[in-house]
Amino acid sequence: MVLARAIRRLVALPFLWLGQLAGTLKTPLCIPALNAAWSISGDGDVARIALYRMHQHRGSEAARRQAAAWMAERPRPAIAAFAGLMALEAGETDVARDLLAQGRMLGDDDAGGLDLLDFWVTARSEDPHAAAEFASRMQTRRDLPSALKKLMLTELLWDAMRHQRFEEARDRADFLLQVEDVPEAEMALWALAKHGGSRVEAQRHLRQASLPPQRKIYFQVIGNLAIGSGGEAREMLERLRELDPSLAEDVARSFDVGDPV
């Protein structure tokens, strides 16, 4: 069995390399090559790469249909994780939760997709503390991929901001920025500098936070709320509602923005 699997993966390698090369060139020709690599190897990570490229070139609905077909034929944890994240993107939390359960029954994936799905499903719950509690449990794990580890530490940073544990928040932001550029950490330092009355420092952190406009405004809203600038937060929230209503809803889950802060 192990030898047969190794042989299949070896045979699939040329298709995988071709698909990855075509993917870097941003051509849809990557899709048939990656699909062939998955068909031959049966490797869930290859399926995940193929689904990602399909989502990129053919859209989320095509990728979701393919993921559902593959889950019916040859279920893998990585496929369940990808399909679950796509369900969340479509606002279908219950579907995502079911896919998470299916994926857990199948095992685990090295890329951490099921853990990522688990976090986002948890973050969609009615409990405003659930995401931070999940991140607190996960941060002690040694096997997390670096991107997922960063996400957990960032969640804990902003949980400290929300609850006005400002010294902890500064320490967490500084720690993250020692490793790499983390725009969300820069936004926390922006809010803290503003709270401390240092406009020049605040503007520097704001400039250094390389985020899409709606994400930057999102962190300006929750940063202002955290430091007690309720009026400015509500002004920014109106701008956020125009750009991205779902992000505005995320704010509502964490803060009561209707009352003065």
mmCIF file of C-alpha atoms in Angstrom:
data_model
loop_
_atom_site.group_PDB
_atom_site.id
_atom_site.type_symbol
_atom_site.label_atom_id
_atom_site.label_comp_id
_atom_site.label_asym_id
_atom_site.label_seq_id
_atom_site.Cartn_x
_atom_site.Cartn_y
_atom_site.Cartn_z
ATOM 1 C CA MET A 1 0.000 0.000 0.000
ATOM 2 C CA VAL A 2 2.742 2.478 1.004
ATOM 3 C CA LEU A 3 4.823 1.525 -2.040
ATOM 4 C CA ALA A 4 1.846 1.903 -4.377
ATOM 5 C CA ARG A 5 1.080 5.340 -2.938
ATOM 6 C CA ALA A 6 4.691 6.422 -3.381
ATOM 7 C CA ILE A 7 4.666 5.245 -6.999
ATOM 8 C CA ARG A 8 1.438 7.149 -7.723
ATOM 9 C CA ARG A 9 2.915 10.326 -6.276
ATOM 10 C CA LEU A 10 6.055 9.887 -8.333
ATOM 11 C CA VAL A 11 4.044 9.419 -11.531
ATOM 12 C CA ALA A 12 1.967 12.492 -10.663
ATOM 13 C CA LEU A 13 4.991 14.755 -10.146
ATOM 14 C CA PRO A 14 5.370 15.951 -13.776
ATOM 15 C CA PHE A 15 1.706 16.987 -13.840
ATOM 16 C CA LEU A 16 2.073 18.723 -10.474
ATOM 17 C CA TRP A 17 5.188 20.621 -11.604
ATOM 18 C CA LEU A 18 3.512 21.606 -14.863
ATOM 19 C CA GLY A 19 0.419 22.779 -13.011
ATOM 20 C CA GLN A 20 2.434 24.785 -10.510
ATOM 21 C CA LEU A 21 4.450 26.404 -13.299
ATOM 22 C CA ALA A 22 1.284 27.296 -15.199
ATOM 23 C CA GLY A 23 -0.167 28.608 -11.949
ATOM 24 C CA THR A 24 2.746 30.989 -11.417
ATOM 25 C CA LEU A 25 2.169 32.244 -14.962
ATOM 26 C CA LYS A 26 -1.505 32.832 -14.038
ATOM 27 C CA THR A 27 -2.872 30.751 -16.875
ATOM 28 C CA PRO A 28 -5.934 28.458 -16.527
ATOM 29 C CA LEU A 29 -3.882 25.709 -18.177
ATOM 30 C CA CYS A 30 -2.776 24.895 -14.641
ATOM 31 C CA ILE A 31 -6.192 23.381 -13.869
ATOM 32 C CA PRO A 32 -6.144 20.245 -16.074
ATOM 33 C CA ALA A 33 -2.530 19.530 -15.091
ATOM 34 C CA LEU A 34 -3.275 19.811 -11.377
ATOM 35 C CA ASN A 35 -6.477 17.800 -11.738
ATOM 36 C CA ALA A 36 -4.450 15.048 -13.406
ATOM 37 C CA ALA A 37 -1.882 15.170 -10.597
ATOM 38 C CA TRP A 38 -4.678 14.743 -8.040
ATOM 39 C CA SER A 39 -6.348 11.970 -10.036
ATOM 40 C CA ILE A 40 -3.104 10.005 -10.186
ATOM 41 C CA SER A 41 -1.744 10.657 -6.701
ATOM 42 C CA GLY A 42 -4.878 10.845 -4.571
ATOM 43 C CA ASP A 43 -2.944 13.329 -2.415
ATOM 44 C CA GLY A 44 -5.245 15.705 -0.562
ATOM 45 C CA ASP A 45 -2.692 18.526 -0.626
ATOM 46 C CA VAL A 46 -2.569 18.280 -4.421
ATOM 47 C CA ALA A 47 -6.365 18.440 -4.498
ATOM 48 C CA ARG A 48 -6.250 21.569 -2.341
ATOM 49 C CA ILE A 49 -3.801 23.240 -4.741
ATOM 50 C CA ALA A 50 -5.989 22.259 -7.707
ATOM 51 C CA LEU A 51 -9.101 23.646 -6.016
ATOM 52 C CA TYR A 52 -7.319 26.877 -5.157
ATOM 53 C CA ARG A 53 -6.354 27.406 -8.795
ATOM 54 C CA MET A 54 -9.853 26.520 -9.916
ATOM 55 C CA HIS A 55 -11.258 29.091 -7.517
ATOM 56 C CA GLN A 56 -8.765 31.609 -8.871
ATOM 57 C CA HIS A 57 -9.567 31.060 -12.540
ATOM 58 C CA ARG A 58 -13.151 29.770 -12.619
ATOM 59 C CA GLY A 59 -14.686 31.226 -9.478
ATOM 60 C CA SER A 60 -15.889 29.973 -6.135
ATOM 61 C CA GLU A 61 -18.968 28.115 -7.396
ATOM 62 C CA ALA A 62 -16.926 25.990 -9.810
ATOM 63 C CA ALA A 63 -14.406 25.226 -7.076
ATOM 64 C CA ARG A 64 -17.165 24.300 -4.624
ATOM 65 C CA ARG A 65 -18.837 21.961 -7.113
ATOM 66 C CA GLN A 66 -15.533 20.242 -7.812
ATOM 67 C CA ALA A 67 -14.743 19.938 -4.114
ATOM 68 C CA ALA A 68 -18.156 18.355 -3.481
ATOM 69 C CA ALA A 69 -17.603 15.855 -6.302
ATOM 70 C CA TRP A 70 -14.171 14.922 -4.993
ATOM 71 C CA MET A 71 -15.461 14.574 -1.435
ATOM 72 C CA ALA A 72 -18.079 12.149 -2.723
ATOM 73 C CA GLU A 73 -15.524 10.126 -4.719
ATOM 74 C CA ARG A 74 -12.294 10.278 -2.695
ATOM 75 C CA PRO A 75 -12.781 12.260 0.518
ATOM 76 C CA ARG A 76 -9.710 13.886 2.062
ATOM 77 C CA PRO A 77 -9.307 16.235 5.056
ATOM 78 C CA ALA A 78 -7.712 18.927 2.879
ATOM 79 C CA ILE A 79 -10.670 18.898 0.488
ATOM 80 C CA ALA A 80 -13.143 19.168 3.369
ATOM 81 C CA ALA A 81 -11.160 22.115 4.761
ATOM 82 C CA PHE A 82 -11.121 23.933 1.428
ATOM 83 C CA ALA A 83 -14.827 23.321 0.839
ATOM 84 C CA GLY A 84 -15.616 24.501 4.351
ATOM 85 C CA LEU A 85 -13.723 27.751 3.866
ATOM 86 C CA MET A 86 -15.584 28.319 0.611
ATOM 87 C CA ALA A 87 -18.865 27.710 2.440
ATOM 88 C CA LEU A 88 -17.916 30.350 5.000
ATOM 89 C CA GLU A 89 -17.080 32.738 2.180
ATOM 90 C CA ALA A 90 -20.629 32.194 0.934
ATOM 91 C CA GLY A 91 -22.060 32.784 4.410
ATOM 92 C CA GLU A 92 -23.056 29.136 4.918
ATOM 93 C CA THR A 93 -21.751 28.550 8.432
ATOM 94 C CA ASP A 94 -23.776 25.381 9.052
ATOM 95 C CA VAL A 95 -22.407 23.796 5.867
ATOM 96 C CA ALA A 96 -18.890 24.763 6.921
ATOM 97 C CA ARG A 97 -19.445 23.217 10.353
ATOM 98 C CA ASP A 98 -20.609 19.940 8.762
ATOM 99 C CA LEU A 99 -17.555 19.875 6.472
ATOM 100 C CA LEU A 100 -15.314 20.480 9.476
ATOM 101 C CA ALA A 101 -16.827 17.452 11.200
ATOM 102 C CA GLN A 102 -16.366 15.335 8.058
ATOM 103 C CA GLY A 103 -12.775 16.439 7.743
ATOM 104 C CA ARG A 104 -11.981 15.640 11.373
ATOM 105 C CA MET A 105 -13.383 12.141 10.899
ATOM 106 C CA LEU A 106 -11.021 11.640 7.948
ATOM 107 C CA GLY A 107 -7.912 12.673 9.870
ATOM 108 C CA ASP A 108 -5.885 15.853 9.564
ATOM 109 C CA ASP A 109 -4.051 17.800 6.892
ATOM 110 C CA ASP A 110 -0.444 18.945 7.161
ATOM 111 C CA ALA A 111 -1.277 22.417 5.842
ATOM 112 C CA GLY A 112 -3.506 23.133 8.852
ATOM 113 C CA GLY A 113 -6.617 23.728 6.765
ATOM 114 C CA LEU A 114 -8.973 22.061 9.222
ATOM 115 C CA ASP A 115 -7.555 24.077 12.115
ATOM 116 C CA LEU A 116 -8.019 27.239 10.065
ATOM 117 C CA LEU A 117 -11.608 26.252 9.264
ATOM 118 C CA ASP A 118 -12.205 25.409 12.922
ATOM 119 C CA PHE A 119 -11.013 28.870 13.951
ATOM 120 C CA TRP A 120 -13.236 30.728 11.487
ATOM 121 C CA VAL A 121 -16.279 28.596 12.325
ATOM 122 C CA THR A 122 -15.628 29.359 15.998
ATOM 123 C CA ALA A 123 -15.230 33.061 15.207
ATOM 124 C CA ARG A 124 -18.703 33.065 13.606
ATOM 125 C CA SER A 125 -20.343 31.827 16.803
ATOM 126 C CA GLU A 126 -22.554 34.029 18.964
ATOM 127 C CA ASP A 127 -19.981 33.961 21.762
ATOM 128 C CA PRO A 128 -17.751 37.063 21.363
ATOM 129 C CA HIS A 129 -15.009 35.397 23.426
ATOM 130 C CA ALA A 130 -14.930 32.098 21.522
ATOM 131 C CA ALA A 131 -12.313 33.079 18.930
ATOM 132 C CA ALA A 132 -9.866 34.358 21.553
ATOM 133 C CA GLU A 133 -10.353 31.253 23.693
ATOM 134 C CA PHE A 134 -9.715 29.081 20.639
ATOM 135 C CA ALA A 135 -6.567 31.074 19.791
ATOM 136 C CA SER A 136 -5.348 30.798 23.387
ATOM 137 C CA ARG A 137 -5.588 27.005 23.213
ATOM 138 C CA MET A 138 -3.936 26.849 19.804
ATOM 139 C CA GLN A 139 -0.965 29.101 20.567
ATOM 140 C CA THR A 140 0.692 26.410 22.666
ATOM 141 C CA ARG A 141 0.792 23.921 19.794
ATOM 142 C CA ARG A 142 4.150 23.280 18.177
ATOM 143 C CA ASP A 143 2.854 21.842 14.909
ATOM 144 C CA LEU A 144 0.950 24.842 13.554
ATOM 145 C CA PRO A 145 1.977 26.227 10.148
ATOM 146 C CA SER A 146 3.525 29.678 10.517
ATOM 147 C CA ALA A 147 0.605 31.493 8.856
ATOM 148 C CA LEU A 148 -1.893 29.894 11.243
ATOM 149 C CA LYS A 149 0.331 30.603 14.240
ATOM 150 C CA LYS A 150 0.482 34.268 13.194
ATOM 151 C CA LEU A 151 -3.311 34.362 12.891
ATOM 152 C CA MET A 152 -3.709 32.988 16.427
ATOM 153 C CA LEU A 153 -1.246 35.507 17.885
ATOM 154 C CA THR A 154 -2.955 38.346 16.005
ATOM 155 C CA GLU A 155 -6.337 37.312 17.390
ATOM 156 C CA LEU A 156 -4.894 37.359 20.923
ATOM 157 C CA LEU A 157 -3.342 40.768 20.280
ATOM 158 C CA TRP A 158 -6.694 42.254 19.324
ATOM 159 C CA ASP A 159 -8.454 40.491 22.165
ATOM 160 C CA ALA A 160 -6.069 42.333 24.487
ATOM 161 C CA MET A 161 -6.925 45.591 22.671
ATOM 162 C CA ARG A 162 -10.679 44.981 22.955
ATOM 163 C CA HIS A 163 -10.366 44.466 26.713
ATOM 164 C CA GLN A 164 -7.975 47.400 27.144
ATOM 165 C CA ARG A 165 -5.035 45.286 28.262
ATOM 166 C CA PHE A 166 -2.790 47.760 26.519
ATOM 167 C CA GLU A 167 0.591 46.660 27.909
ATOM 168 C CA GLU A 168 -0.105 43.097 26.817
ATOM 169 C CA ALA A 169 -1.267 44.334 23.421
ATOM 170 C CA ARG A 170 1.917 46.361 22.903
ATOM 171 C CA ASP A 171 4.083 43.385 23.862
ATOM 172 C CA ARG A 172 2.197 41.117 21.467
ATOM 173 C CA ALA A 173 2.404 43.652 18.626
ATOM 174 C CA ASP A 174 6.139 44.152 19.157
ATOM 175 C CA PHE A 175 6.673 40.378 19.225
ATOM 176 C CA LEU A 176 4.835 39.873 15.937
ATOM 177 C CA LEU A 177 6.742 42.688 14.242
ATOM 178 C CA GLN A 178 10.068 41.252 15.358
ATOM 179 C CA VAL A 179 9.340 38.210 13.195
ATOM 180 C CA GLU A 180 7.863 39.862 10.082
ATOM 181 C CA ASP A 181 5.715 42.730 8.859
ATOM 182 C CA VAL A 182 2.252 42.228 10.335
ATOM 183 C CA PRO A 183 -0.122 45.046 9.309
ATOM 184 C CA GLU A 184 -2.620 44.142 12.033
ATOM 185 C CA ALA A 185 0.110 44.681 14.631
ATOM 186 C CA GLU A 186 0.914 48.076 13.097
ATOM 187 C CA MET A 187 -2.761 49.015 13.438
ATOM 188 C CA ALA A 188 -2.710 48.089 17.130
ATOM 189 C CA LEU A 189 0.365 50.270 17.631
ATOM 190 C CA TRP A 190 -1.399 53.053 15.709
ATOM 191 C CA ALA A 191 -4.268 52.961 18.203
ATOM 192 C CA LEU A 192 -1.913 52.780 21.182
ATOM 193 C CA ALA A 193 0.169 55.716 19.918
ATOM 194 C CA LYS A 194 -3.022 57.703 19.358
ATOM 195 C CA HIS A 195 -4.151 56.818 22.876
ATOM 196 C CA GLY A 196 -0.811 58.057 24.191
ATOM 197 C CA GLY A 197 -1.133 61.345 22.342
ATOM 198 C CA SER A 198 1.667 60.726 19.839
ATOM 199 C CA ARG A 199 0.139 61.758 16.500
ATOM 200 C CA VAL A 200 3.418 61.486 14.585
ATOM 201 C CA GLU A 201 4.019 57.928 15.776
ATOM 202 C CA ALA A 202 0.392 57.028 15.120
ATOM 203 C CA GLN A 203 0.620 58.255 11.531
ATOM 204 C CA ARG A 204 3.838 56.306 11.017
ATOM 205 C CA HIS A 205 2.205 53.062 12.097
ATOM 206 C CA LEU A 206 -0.847 53.825 9.955
ATOM 207 C CA ARG A 207 1.347 54.325 6.873
ATOM 208 C CA GLN A 208 3.257 51.107 7.559
ATOM 209 C CA ALA A 209 0.100 48.998 7.773
ATOM 210 C CA SER A 210 -0.202 47.592 4.247
ATOM 211 C CA LEU A 211 -3.854 46.580 4.157
ATOM 212 C CA PRO A 212 -6.753 46.931 1.720
ATOM 213 C CA PRO A 213 -8.781 50.091 2.512
ATOM 214 C CA GLN A 214 -11.709 48.244 4.065
ATOM 215 C CA ARG A 215 -9.437 46.213 6.353
ATOM 216 C CA LYS A 216 -7.566 49.317 7.453
ATOM 217 C CA ILE A 217 -10.841 51.072 8.274
ATOM 218 C CA TYR A 218 -12.011 47.958 10.144
ATOM 219 C CA PHE A 219 -8.991 48.125 12.439
ATOM 220 C CA GLN A 220 -9.408 51.883 12.806
ATOM 221 C CA VAL A 221 -12.946 51.263 14.028
ATOM 222 C CA ILE A 222 -12.036 48.647 16.621
ATOM 223 C CA GLY A 223 -8.856 50.499 17.559
ATOM 224 C CA ASN A 224 -10.803 53.690 18.235
ATOM 225 C CA LEU A 225 -13.399 51.733 20.199
ATOM 226 C CA ALA A 226 -10.683 50.098 22.277
ATOM 227 C CA ILE A 227 -9.078 53.418 23.276
ATOM 228 C CA GLY A 228 -12.393 55.117 23.992
ATOM 229 C CA SER A 229 -12.737 57.265 20.854
ATOM 230 C CA GLY A 230 -16.340 56.284 20.269
ATOM 231 C CA GLY A 231 -17.278 59.220 18.070
ATOM 232 C CA GLU A 232 -14.448 58.606 15.627
ATOM 233 C CA ALA A 233 -15.212 54.883 15.682
ATOM 234 C CA ARG A 234 -18.803 55.475 14.633
ATOM 235 C CA GLU A 235 -17.720 57.798 11.820
ATOM 236 C CA MET A 236 -15.308 55.160 10.524
ATOM 237 C CA LEU A 237 -17.981 52.491 10.951
ATOM 238 C CA GLU A 238 -20.268 54.337 8.538
ATOM 239 C CA ARG A 239 -17.491 54.308 5.951
ATOM 240 C CA LEU A 240 -16.929 50.605 6.615
ATOM 241 C CA ARG A 241 -20.612 49.790 6.110
ATOM 242 C CA GLU A 242 -20.390 51.297 2.644
ATOM 243 C CA LEU A 243 -17.267 49.321 1.722
ATOM 244 C CA ASP A 244 -17.850 45.973 3.443
ATOM 245 C CA PRO A 245 -21.029 45.313 5.463
ATOM 246 C CA SER A 246 -19.753 41.919 6.673
ATOM 247 C CA LEU A 247 -16.740 43.507 8.347
ATOM 248 C CA ALA A 248 -19.068 46.031 9.962
ATOM 249 C CA GLU A 249 -21.037 43.074 11.339
ATOM 250 C CA ASP A 250 -17.827 41.655 12.811
ATOM 251 C CA VAL A 251 -17.430 44.882 14.773
ATOM 252 C CA ALA A 252 -20.985 44.585 16.050
ATOM 253 C CA ARG A 253 -20.224 41.103 17.405
ATOM 254 C CA SER A 254 -17.378 42.436 19.542
ATOM 255 C CA PHE A 255 -18.592 45.884 20.635
ATOM 256 C CA ASP A 256 -21.865 47.643 21.346
ATOM 257 C CA VAL A 257 -21.332 50.515 18.943
ATOM 258 C CA GLY A 258 -24.732 52.033 19.563
ATOM 259 C CA ASP A 259 -23.737 53.449 22.944
ATOM 260 C CA PRO A 260 -20.948 55.881 23.710
ATOM 261 C CA VAL A 261 -17.672 54.088 24.405
#
